[in-house]
mmCIF file of C-alpha atoms in Angstrom:
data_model
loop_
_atom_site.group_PDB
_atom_site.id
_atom_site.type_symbol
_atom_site.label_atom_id
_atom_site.label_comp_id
_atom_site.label_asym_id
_atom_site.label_seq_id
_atom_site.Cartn_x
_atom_site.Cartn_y
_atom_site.Cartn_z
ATOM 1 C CA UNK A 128 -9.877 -15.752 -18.167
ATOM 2 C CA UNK A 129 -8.688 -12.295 -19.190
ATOM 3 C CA UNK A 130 -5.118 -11.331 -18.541
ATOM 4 C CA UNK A 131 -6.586 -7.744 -17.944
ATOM 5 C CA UNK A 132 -6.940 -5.855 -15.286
ATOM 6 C CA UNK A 133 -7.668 -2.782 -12.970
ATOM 7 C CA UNK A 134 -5.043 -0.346 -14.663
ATOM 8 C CA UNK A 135 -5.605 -1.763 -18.378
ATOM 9 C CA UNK A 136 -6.427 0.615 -20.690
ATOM 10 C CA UNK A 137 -8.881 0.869 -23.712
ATOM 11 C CA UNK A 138 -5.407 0.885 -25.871
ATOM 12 C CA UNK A 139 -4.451 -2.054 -24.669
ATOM 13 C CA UNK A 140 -7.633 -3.893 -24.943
ATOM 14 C CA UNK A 141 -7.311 -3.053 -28.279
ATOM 15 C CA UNK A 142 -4.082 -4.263 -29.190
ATOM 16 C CA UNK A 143 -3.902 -6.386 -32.521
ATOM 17 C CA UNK A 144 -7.628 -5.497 -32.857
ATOM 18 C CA UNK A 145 -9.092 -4.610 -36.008
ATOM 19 C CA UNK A 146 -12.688 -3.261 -36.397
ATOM 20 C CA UNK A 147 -13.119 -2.125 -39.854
ATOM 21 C CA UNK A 148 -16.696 -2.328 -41.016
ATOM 22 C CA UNK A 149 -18.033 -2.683 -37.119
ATOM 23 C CA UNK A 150 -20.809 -0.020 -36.093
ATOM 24 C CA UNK A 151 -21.222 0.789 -33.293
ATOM 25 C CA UNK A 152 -23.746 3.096 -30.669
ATOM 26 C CA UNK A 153 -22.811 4.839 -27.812
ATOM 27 C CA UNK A 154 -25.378 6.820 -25.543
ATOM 28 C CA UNK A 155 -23.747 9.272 -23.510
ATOM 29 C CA UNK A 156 -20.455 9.777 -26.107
ATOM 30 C CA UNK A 157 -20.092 13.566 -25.263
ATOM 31 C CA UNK A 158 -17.620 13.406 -22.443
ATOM 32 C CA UNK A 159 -16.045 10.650 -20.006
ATOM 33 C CA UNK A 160 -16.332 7.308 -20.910
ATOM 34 C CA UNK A 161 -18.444 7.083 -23.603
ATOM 35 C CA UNK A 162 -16.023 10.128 -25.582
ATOM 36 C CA UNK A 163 -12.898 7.774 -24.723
ATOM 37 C CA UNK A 164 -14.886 4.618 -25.687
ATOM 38 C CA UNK A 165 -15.387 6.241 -29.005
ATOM 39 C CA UNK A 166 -12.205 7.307 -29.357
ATOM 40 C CA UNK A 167 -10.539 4.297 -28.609
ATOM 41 C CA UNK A 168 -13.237 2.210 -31.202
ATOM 42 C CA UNK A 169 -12.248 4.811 -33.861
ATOM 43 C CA UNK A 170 -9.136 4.560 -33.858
ATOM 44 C CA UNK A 171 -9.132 0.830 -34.501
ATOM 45 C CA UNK A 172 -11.362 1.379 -37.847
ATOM 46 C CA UNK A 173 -15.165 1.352 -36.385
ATOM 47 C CA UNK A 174 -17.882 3.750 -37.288
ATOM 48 C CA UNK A 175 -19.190 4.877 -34.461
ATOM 49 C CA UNK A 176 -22.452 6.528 -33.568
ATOM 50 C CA UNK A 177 -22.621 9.029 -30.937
ATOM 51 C CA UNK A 178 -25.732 10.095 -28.911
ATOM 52 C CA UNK A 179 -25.730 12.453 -26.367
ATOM 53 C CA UNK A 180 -28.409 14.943 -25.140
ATOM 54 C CA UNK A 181 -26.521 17.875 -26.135
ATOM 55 C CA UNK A 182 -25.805 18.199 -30.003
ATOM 56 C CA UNK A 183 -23.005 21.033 -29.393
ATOM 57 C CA UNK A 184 -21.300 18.881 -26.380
ATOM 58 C CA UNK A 185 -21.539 16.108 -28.765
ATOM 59 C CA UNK A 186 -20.127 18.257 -31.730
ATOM 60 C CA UNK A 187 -17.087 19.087 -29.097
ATOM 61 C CA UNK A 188 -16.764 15.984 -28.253
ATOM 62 C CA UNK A 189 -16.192 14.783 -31.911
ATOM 63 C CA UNK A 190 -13.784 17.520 -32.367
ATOM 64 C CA UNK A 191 -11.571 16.127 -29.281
ATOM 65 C CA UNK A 192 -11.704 12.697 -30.758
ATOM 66 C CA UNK A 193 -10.919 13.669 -34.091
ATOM 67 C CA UNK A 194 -7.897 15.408 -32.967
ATOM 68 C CA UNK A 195 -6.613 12.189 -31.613
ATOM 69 C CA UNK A 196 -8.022 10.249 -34.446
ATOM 70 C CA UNK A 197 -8.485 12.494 -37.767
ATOM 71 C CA UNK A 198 -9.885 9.252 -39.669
ATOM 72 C CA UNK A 199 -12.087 8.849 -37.408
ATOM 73 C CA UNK A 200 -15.983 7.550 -39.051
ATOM 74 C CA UNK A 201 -18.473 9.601 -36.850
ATOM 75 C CA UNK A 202 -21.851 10.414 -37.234
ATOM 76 C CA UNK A 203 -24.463 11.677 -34.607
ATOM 77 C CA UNK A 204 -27.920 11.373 -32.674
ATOM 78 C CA UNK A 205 -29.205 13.458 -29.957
ATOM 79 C CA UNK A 206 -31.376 11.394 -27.242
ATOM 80 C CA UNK A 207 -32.729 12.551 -23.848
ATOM 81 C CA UNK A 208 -32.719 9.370 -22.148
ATOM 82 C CA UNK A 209 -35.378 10.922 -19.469
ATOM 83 C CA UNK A 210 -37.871 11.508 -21.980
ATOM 84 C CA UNK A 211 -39.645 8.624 -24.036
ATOM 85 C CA UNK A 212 -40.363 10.938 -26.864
ATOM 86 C CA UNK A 213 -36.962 11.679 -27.783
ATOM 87 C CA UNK A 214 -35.744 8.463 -27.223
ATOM 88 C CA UNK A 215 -38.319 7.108 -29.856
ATOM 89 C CA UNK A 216 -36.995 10.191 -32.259
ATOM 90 C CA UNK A 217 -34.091 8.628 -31.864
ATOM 91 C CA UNK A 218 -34.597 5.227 -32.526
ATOM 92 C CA UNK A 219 -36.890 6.110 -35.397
ATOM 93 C CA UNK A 220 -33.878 8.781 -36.913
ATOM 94 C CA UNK A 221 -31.460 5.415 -36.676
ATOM 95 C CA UNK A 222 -33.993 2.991 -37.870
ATOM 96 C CA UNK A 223 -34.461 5.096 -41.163
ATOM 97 C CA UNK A 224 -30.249 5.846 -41.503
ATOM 98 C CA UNK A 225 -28.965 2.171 -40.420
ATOM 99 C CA UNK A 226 -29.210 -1.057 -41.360
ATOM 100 C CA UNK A 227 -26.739 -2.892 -38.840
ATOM 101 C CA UNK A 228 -25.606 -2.034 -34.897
ATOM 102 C CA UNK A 229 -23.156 -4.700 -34.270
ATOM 103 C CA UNK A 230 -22.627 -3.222 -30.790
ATOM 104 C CA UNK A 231 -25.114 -0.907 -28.788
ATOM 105 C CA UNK A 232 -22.890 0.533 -25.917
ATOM 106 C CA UNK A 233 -25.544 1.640 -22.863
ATOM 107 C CA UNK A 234 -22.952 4.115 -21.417
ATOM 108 C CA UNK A 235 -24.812 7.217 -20.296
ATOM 109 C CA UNK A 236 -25.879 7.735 -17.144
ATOM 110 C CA UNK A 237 -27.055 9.875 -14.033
ATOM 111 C CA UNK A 238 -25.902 9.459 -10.333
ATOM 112 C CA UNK A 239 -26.802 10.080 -7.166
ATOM 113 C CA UNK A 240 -29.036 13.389 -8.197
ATOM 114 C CA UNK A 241 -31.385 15.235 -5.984
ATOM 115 C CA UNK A 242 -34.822 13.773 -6.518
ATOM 116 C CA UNK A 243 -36.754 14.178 -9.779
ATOM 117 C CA UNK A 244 -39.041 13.153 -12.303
ATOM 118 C CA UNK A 245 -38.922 12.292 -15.918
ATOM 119 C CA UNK A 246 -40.340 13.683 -18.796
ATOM 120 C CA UNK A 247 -42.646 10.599 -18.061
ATOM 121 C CA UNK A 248 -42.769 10.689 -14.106
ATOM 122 C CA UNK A 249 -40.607 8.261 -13.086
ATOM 123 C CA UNK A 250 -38.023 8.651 -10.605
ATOM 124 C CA UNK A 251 -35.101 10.099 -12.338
ATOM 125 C CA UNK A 252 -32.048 7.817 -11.577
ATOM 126 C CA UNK A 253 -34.171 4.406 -12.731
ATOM 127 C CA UNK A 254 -35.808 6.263 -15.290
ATOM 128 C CA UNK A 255 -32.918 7.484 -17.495
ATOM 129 C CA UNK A 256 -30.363 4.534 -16.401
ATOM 130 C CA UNK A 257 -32.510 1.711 -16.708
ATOM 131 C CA UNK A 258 -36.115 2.385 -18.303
ATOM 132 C CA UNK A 259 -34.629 5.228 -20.687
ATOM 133 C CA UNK A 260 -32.191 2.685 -22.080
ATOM 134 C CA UNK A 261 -34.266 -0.491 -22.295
ATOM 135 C CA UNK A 262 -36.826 1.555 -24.544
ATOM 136 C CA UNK A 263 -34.143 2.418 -26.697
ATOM 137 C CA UNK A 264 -33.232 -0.809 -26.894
ATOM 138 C CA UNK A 265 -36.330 -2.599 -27.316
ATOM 139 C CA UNK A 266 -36.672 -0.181 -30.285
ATOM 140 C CA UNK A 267 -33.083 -0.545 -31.771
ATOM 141 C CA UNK A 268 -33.058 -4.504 -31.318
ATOM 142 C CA UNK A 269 -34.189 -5.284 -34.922
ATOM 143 C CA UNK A 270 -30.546 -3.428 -36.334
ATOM 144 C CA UNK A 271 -28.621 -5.219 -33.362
ATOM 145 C CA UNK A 272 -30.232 -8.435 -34.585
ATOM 146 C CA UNK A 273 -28.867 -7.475 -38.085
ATOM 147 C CA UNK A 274 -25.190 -6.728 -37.041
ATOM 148 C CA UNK A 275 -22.186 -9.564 -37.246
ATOM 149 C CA UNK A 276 -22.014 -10.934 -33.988
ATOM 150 C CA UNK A 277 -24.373 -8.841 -31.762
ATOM 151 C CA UNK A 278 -23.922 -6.862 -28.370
ATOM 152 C CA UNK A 279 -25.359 -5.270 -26.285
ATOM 153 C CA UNK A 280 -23.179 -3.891 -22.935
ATOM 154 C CA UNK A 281 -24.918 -2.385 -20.685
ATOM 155 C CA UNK A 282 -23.359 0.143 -17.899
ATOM 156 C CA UNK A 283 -23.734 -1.198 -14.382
ATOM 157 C CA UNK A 284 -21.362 -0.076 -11.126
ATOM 158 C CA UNK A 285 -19.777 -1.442 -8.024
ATOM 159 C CA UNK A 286 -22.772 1.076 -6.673
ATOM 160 C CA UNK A 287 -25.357 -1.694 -7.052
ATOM 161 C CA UNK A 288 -24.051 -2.783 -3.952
ATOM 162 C CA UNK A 289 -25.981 0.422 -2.370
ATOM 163 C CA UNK A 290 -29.764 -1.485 -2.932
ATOM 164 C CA UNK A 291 -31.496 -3.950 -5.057
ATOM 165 C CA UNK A 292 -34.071 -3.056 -6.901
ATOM 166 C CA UNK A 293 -37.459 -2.583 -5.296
ATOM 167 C CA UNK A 294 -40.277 -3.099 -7.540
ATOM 168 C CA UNK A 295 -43.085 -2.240 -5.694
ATOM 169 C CA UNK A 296 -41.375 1.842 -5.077
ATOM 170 C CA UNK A 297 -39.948 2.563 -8.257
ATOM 171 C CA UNK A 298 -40.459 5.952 -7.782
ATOM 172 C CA UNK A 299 -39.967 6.457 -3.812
ATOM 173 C CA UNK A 300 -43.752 6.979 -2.954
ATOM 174 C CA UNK A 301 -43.701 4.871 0.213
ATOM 175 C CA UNK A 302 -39.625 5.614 1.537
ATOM 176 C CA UNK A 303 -37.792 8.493 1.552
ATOM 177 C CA UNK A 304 -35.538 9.241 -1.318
ATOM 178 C CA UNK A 305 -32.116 8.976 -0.658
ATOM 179 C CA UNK A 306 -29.545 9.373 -4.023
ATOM 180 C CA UNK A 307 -27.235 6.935 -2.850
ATOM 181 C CA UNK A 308 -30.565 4.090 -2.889
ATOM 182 C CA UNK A 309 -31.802 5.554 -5.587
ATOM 183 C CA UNK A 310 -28.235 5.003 -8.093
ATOM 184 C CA UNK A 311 -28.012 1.573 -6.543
ATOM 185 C CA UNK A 312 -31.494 0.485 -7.804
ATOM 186 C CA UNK A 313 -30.738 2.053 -11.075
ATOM 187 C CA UNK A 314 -27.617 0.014 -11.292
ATOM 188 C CA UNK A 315 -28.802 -3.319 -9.980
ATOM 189 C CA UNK A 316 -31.412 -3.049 -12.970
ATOM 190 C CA UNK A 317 -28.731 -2.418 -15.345
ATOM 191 C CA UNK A 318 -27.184 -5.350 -14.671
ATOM 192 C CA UNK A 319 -30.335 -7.630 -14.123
ATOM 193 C CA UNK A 320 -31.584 -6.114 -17.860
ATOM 194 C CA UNK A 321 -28.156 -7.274 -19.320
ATOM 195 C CA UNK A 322 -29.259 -10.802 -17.799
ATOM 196 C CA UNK A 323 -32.544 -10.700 -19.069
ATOM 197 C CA UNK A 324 -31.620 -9.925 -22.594
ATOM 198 C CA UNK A 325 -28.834 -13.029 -22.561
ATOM 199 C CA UNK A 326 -31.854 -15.290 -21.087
ATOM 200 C CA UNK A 327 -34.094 -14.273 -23.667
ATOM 201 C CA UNK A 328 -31.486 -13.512 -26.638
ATOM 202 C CA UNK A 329 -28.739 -15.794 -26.182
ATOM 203 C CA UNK A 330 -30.243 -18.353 -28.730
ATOM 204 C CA UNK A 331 -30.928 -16.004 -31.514
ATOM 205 C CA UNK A 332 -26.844 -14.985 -31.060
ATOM 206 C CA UNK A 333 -27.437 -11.943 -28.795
ATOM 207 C CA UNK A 334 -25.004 -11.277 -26.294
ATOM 208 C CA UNK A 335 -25.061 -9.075 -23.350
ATOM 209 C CA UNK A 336 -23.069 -7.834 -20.242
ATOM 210 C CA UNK A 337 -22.837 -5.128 -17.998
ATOM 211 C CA UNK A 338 -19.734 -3.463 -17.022
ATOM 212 C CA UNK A 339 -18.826 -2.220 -13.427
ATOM 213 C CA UNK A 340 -16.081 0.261 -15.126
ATOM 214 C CA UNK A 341 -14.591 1.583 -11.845
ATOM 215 C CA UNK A 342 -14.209 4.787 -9.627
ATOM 216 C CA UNK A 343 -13.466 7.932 -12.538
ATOM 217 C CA UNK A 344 -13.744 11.237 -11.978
ATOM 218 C CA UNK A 345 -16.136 12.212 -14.834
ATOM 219 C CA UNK A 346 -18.978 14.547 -15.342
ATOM 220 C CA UNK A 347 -21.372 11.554 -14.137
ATOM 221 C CA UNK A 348 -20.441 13.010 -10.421
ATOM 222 C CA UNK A 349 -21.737 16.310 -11.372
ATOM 223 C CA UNK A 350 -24.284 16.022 -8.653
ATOM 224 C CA UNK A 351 -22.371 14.800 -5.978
ATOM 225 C CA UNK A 352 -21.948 16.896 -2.890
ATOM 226 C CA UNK A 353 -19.576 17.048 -0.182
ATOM 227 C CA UNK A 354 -21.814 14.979 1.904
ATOM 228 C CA UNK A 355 -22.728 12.962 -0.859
ATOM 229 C CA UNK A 356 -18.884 12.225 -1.379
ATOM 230 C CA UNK A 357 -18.250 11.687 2.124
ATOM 231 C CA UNK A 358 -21.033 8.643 2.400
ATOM 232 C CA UNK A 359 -19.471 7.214 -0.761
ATOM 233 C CA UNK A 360 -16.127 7.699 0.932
ATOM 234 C CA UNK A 361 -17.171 6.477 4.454
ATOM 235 C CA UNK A 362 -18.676 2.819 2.663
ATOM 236 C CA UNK A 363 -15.499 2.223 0.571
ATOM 237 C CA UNK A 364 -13.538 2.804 4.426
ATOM 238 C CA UNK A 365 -15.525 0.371 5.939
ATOM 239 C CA UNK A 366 -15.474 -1.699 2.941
ATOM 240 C CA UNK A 367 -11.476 -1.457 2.812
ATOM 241 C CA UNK A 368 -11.415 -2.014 7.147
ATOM 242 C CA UNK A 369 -13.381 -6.022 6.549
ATOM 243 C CA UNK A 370 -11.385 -6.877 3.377
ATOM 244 C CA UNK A 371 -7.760 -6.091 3.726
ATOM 245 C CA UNK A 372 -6.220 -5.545 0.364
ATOM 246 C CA UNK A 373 -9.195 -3.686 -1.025
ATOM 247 C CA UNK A 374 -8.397 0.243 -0.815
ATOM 248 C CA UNK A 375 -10.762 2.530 -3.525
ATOM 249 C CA UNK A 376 -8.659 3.790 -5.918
ATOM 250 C CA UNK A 377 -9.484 5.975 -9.040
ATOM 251 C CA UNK A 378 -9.280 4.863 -12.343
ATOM 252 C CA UNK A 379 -8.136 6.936 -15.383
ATOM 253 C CA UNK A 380 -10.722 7.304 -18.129
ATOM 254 C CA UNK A 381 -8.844 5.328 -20.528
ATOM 255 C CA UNK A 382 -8.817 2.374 -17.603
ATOM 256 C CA UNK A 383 -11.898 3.045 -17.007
ATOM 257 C CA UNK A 384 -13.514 2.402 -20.238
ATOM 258 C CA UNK A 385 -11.552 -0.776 -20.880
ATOM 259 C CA UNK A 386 -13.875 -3.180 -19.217
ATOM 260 C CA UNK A 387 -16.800 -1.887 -21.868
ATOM 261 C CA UNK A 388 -14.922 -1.864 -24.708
ATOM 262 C CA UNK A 389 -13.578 -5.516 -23.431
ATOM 263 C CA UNK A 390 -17.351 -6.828 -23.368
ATOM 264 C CA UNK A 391 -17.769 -5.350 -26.765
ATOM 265 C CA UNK A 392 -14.838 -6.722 -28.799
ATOM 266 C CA UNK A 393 -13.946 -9.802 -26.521
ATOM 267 C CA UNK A 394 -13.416 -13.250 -28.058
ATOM 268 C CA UNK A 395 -15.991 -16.210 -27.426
ATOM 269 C CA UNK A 396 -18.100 -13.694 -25.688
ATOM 270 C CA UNK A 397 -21.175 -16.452 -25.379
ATOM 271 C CA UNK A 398 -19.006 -17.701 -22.890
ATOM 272 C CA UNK A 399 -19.949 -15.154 -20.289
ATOM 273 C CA UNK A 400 -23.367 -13.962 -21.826
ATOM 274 C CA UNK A 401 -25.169 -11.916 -19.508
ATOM 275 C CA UNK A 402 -22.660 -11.591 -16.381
ATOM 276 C CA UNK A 403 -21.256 -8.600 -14.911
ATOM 277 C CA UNK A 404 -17.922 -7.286 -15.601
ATOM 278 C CA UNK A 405 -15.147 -5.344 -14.296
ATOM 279 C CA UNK A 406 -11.354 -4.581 -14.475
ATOM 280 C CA UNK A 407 -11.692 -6.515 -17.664
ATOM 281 C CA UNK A 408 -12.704 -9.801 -15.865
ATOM 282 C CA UNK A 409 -15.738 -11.446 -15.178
ATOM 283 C CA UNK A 410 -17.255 -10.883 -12.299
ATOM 284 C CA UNK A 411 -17.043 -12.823 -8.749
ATOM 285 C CA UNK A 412 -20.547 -13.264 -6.697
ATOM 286 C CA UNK A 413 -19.217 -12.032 -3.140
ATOM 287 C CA UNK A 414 -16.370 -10.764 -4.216
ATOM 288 C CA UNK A 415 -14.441 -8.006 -3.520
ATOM 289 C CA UNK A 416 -16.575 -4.973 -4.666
ATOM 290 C CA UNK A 417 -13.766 -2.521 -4.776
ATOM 291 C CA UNK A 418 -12.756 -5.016 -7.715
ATOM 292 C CA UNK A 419 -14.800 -7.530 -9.165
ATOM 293 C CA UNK A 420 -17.081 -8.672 -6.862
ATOM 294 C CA UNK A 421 -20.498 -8.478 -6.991
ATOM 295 C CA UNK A 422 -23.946 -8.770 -4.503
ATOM 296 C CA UNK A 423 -25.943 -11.965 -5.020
ATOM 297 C CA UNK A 424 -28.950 -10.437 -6.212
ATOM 298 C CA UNK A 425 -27.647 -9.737 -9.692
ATOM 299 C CA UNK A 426 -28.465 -13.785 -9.734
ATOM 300 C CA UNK A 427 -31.735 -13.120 -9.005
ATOM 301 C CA UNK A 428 -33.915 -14.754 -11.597
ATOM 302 C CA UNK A 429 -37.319 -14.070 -10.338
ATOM 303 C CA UNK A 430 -36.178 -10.078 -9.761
ATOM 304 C CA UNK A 431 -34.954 -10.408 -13.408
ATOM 305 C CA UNK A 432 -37.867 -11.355 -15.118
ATOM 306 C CA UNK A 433 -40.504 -9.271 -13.015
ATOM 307 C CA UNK A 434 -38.413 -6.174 -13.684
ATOM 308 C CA UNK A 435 -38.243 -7.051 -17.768
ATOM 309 C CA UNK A 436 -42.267 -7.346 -17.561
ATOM 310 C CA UNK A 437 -42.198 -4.148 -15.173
ATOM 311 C CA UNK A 438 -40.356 -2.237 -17.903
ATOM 312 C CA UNK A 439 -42.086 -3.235 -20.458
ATOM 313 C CA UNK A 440 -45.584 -2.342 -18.939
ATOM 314 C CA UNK A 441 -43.813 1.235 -18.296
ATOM 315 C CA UNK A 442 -42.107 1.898 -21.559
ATOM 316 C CA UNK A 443 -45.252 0.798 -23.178
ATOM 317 C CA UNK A 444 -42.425 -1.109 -25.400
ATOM 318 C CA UNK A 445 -41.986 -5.234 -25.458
ATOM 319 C CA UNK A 446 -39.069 -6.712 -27.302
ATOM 320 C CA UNK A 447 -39.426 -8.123 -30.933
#
C-alpha cells in the first residue's frame, strides 16, 4: 500500500527516484498535467517525448519546463487525437525515430464538450479519449514491448461515475447527447482499455493502469459552462450529503499529476496490473469517489472485452 496520498505531489513521488535512460511519451504535454508530468520526469533524468496537437503550445510548453529544468532531454510529436490520420503520422514519425517507450503516458484529453464529430465521425469525447488513444497505442505497442519494464497508464476520472459505456450508441444516435454522459463513457473506457491491455499483456511483462488524477483546474475544463459547472457541482453536493467526510476539493497540478507519474515509476507494479488509481493508491470498488473509489463496472469483464473488439473494428487497428 502506498503511503501517498490526496495532497502528494509529483516531487514527492519522485523522491530518491532516478530515471536516467527511461523514455518516456506523453500525449497532451502542452499544458496541465501532462506539462507538469514532464516536468517532473525530466527533472529526475528521463527523456521525455511530448505530443500535443499544437506544435507552438508544445514549443511553449518546453520552454516553461526547461526553465524549471534546463537539462531537461525533450524532443517532440504533434498528434490530433480526433483524427486517425495524424495519429498514424504520428506513430509512424516515432516508429522511424525510436527504438524503446518504456512508459506511454495516455494523458490528453477532452471533457464535457458540446457535441461533435471526429475527423472519422465518431462522437467526439469517446473518440479522442478512448478510440484516439487505443489506435495510437495499438500502433506504438511494438516500442513499448521493447522498453525495460513496460507501461502503459492510461487517464481515467472520478467522472466515470457519470455512465458506463454503452456500446450499442457510441455516437448518441438513439439518446440525446448530454456532455456530462458523454465524458463518463469516455472515461469508463479508459479505464476498461487499461484492463484489457493487463488481461491480454500482463504475461508478455506489460503493465497497465489508469489514473483518476483528481479535481484541477486545467485547460481540460475549457468547455465547461456555468451550467455545466453547476451539474458537476450539484453531484459532488449530493455526493458529499450520503458520505460524510467526502467534500470535493481541488487539487494542485503538481498533486494532481502524482497518481500518473506513481503508476509509471511505482515498484512491483504487476502487483496492481490493470486497476484504477487515484491519490496515489489503488483504487476501492464502492468507494468513496471523491477519493478512491470507484463504480463496479470498471470490473466488468464482458464490457471489457466487447469494447477492445469494438475498438478494434473502429480503428481498423488490432494489437500485435
Amino acid at each position: 500500500m502506498s503511503s501517498f496520498g490526496a495532497e502528494t505531489t509529483t516531487d514527492e513521488v519522485l523522491t530518491d527516484v532516478d530515471l536516467s535512460g527511461r523514455r518516456f511519451v506523453i500525449t497532451g504535454a502542452s499544458s496541465g498535467l501532462g506539462e507538469e508530468s514532464t516536468r517532473a520526469l525530466a527533472s529526475k533524468g528521463a527523456h521525455v517525448t511530448m505530443l500535443a496537437r499544437s506544435p507552438e503550445k508544445n514549443e511553449a510548453a518546453a520552454v516553461r519546463v526547461r526553465a524549471s529544468v534546463p537539462e531537461a532531454d525533450l524532443s517532440f510529436g504533434t498528434v490530433d487525437l480526433a483524427s486517425f490520420a495524424s495519429i498514424r503520422s504520428c506513430a509512424e514519425d516515432l516508429l522511424s525515430r525510436e527504438k524503446a517507450i518504456d512508459v506511454l503516458m495516455n494523458n490528453a484529453g477532452v471533457m464535457a464538450c458540446p457535441e461533435g464529430r471526429t475527423a472519422d465521425g465518431f462522437e467526439m469525447q469517446f473518440g479522442t479519449n478512448h478510440l484516439g488513444h487505443f489506435l495510437l497505442t495499438a500502433l506504438l505497442k511494438p516500442l513499448v514491448m521493447a522498453g525495460d519494464s513496460p507501461r502503459i497508464v492510461n487517464l481515467s476520472s472520478a467522472g466515470h461515475s457519470a455512465s458506463d459505456v454503452n456500446l450499442d450508441d457510441i455516437n448518441f444516435e438513439t439518446s440525446p447527447y448530454d456532455p456530462w454522459e458523454s465524458y463518463g463513457r469516455a472515461k469508463t473506457a479508459n479505464a476498461l482499455f487499461s484492463r484489457g491491455i493487463a488481461q491480454r499483456f500482463a504475461d508478455a511483462g506489460l503493465v497497465s493502469n489508469s489514473v483518476h488524477p483528481g479535481g484541477i483546474v486545467t485547460e481540460l475544463g475549457r468547455h465547461l459552462t456555468d451550467d455545466l459547472i453547476k451539474q458537476m457541482m450539484d453531484r459532488q453536493a449530493a455526493r458529499a450529503a450520503e458520505e460524510p467526510g467526502t467534500d470535493f476539493k481541488f487539487k494542485s497540478v503538481e498533486a494532481g499529476a502524482a497518481t500518473q507519474v506513481w503508476a509509471a515509476i511505482a515498484s512491483k507494479p504487476a502487483e496492481n496490473n490493470g486497476a484504477y488509481l487515484a491519490d496515489c493508491q489503488v483504487g476501492v470498488e464502492g468507494g468513496h469517489l471523491s477519493a478512491t473509489g470507484f463504480m463496479s463496472y470498471l470490473l466488468d469483464d464482458a464490457n471489457t472485452e466487447r469494447l477492445w473488439t469494438v475498438s478494434e473494428e473502429l480503428t481498423g487497428q488490432t494489437f500485435e
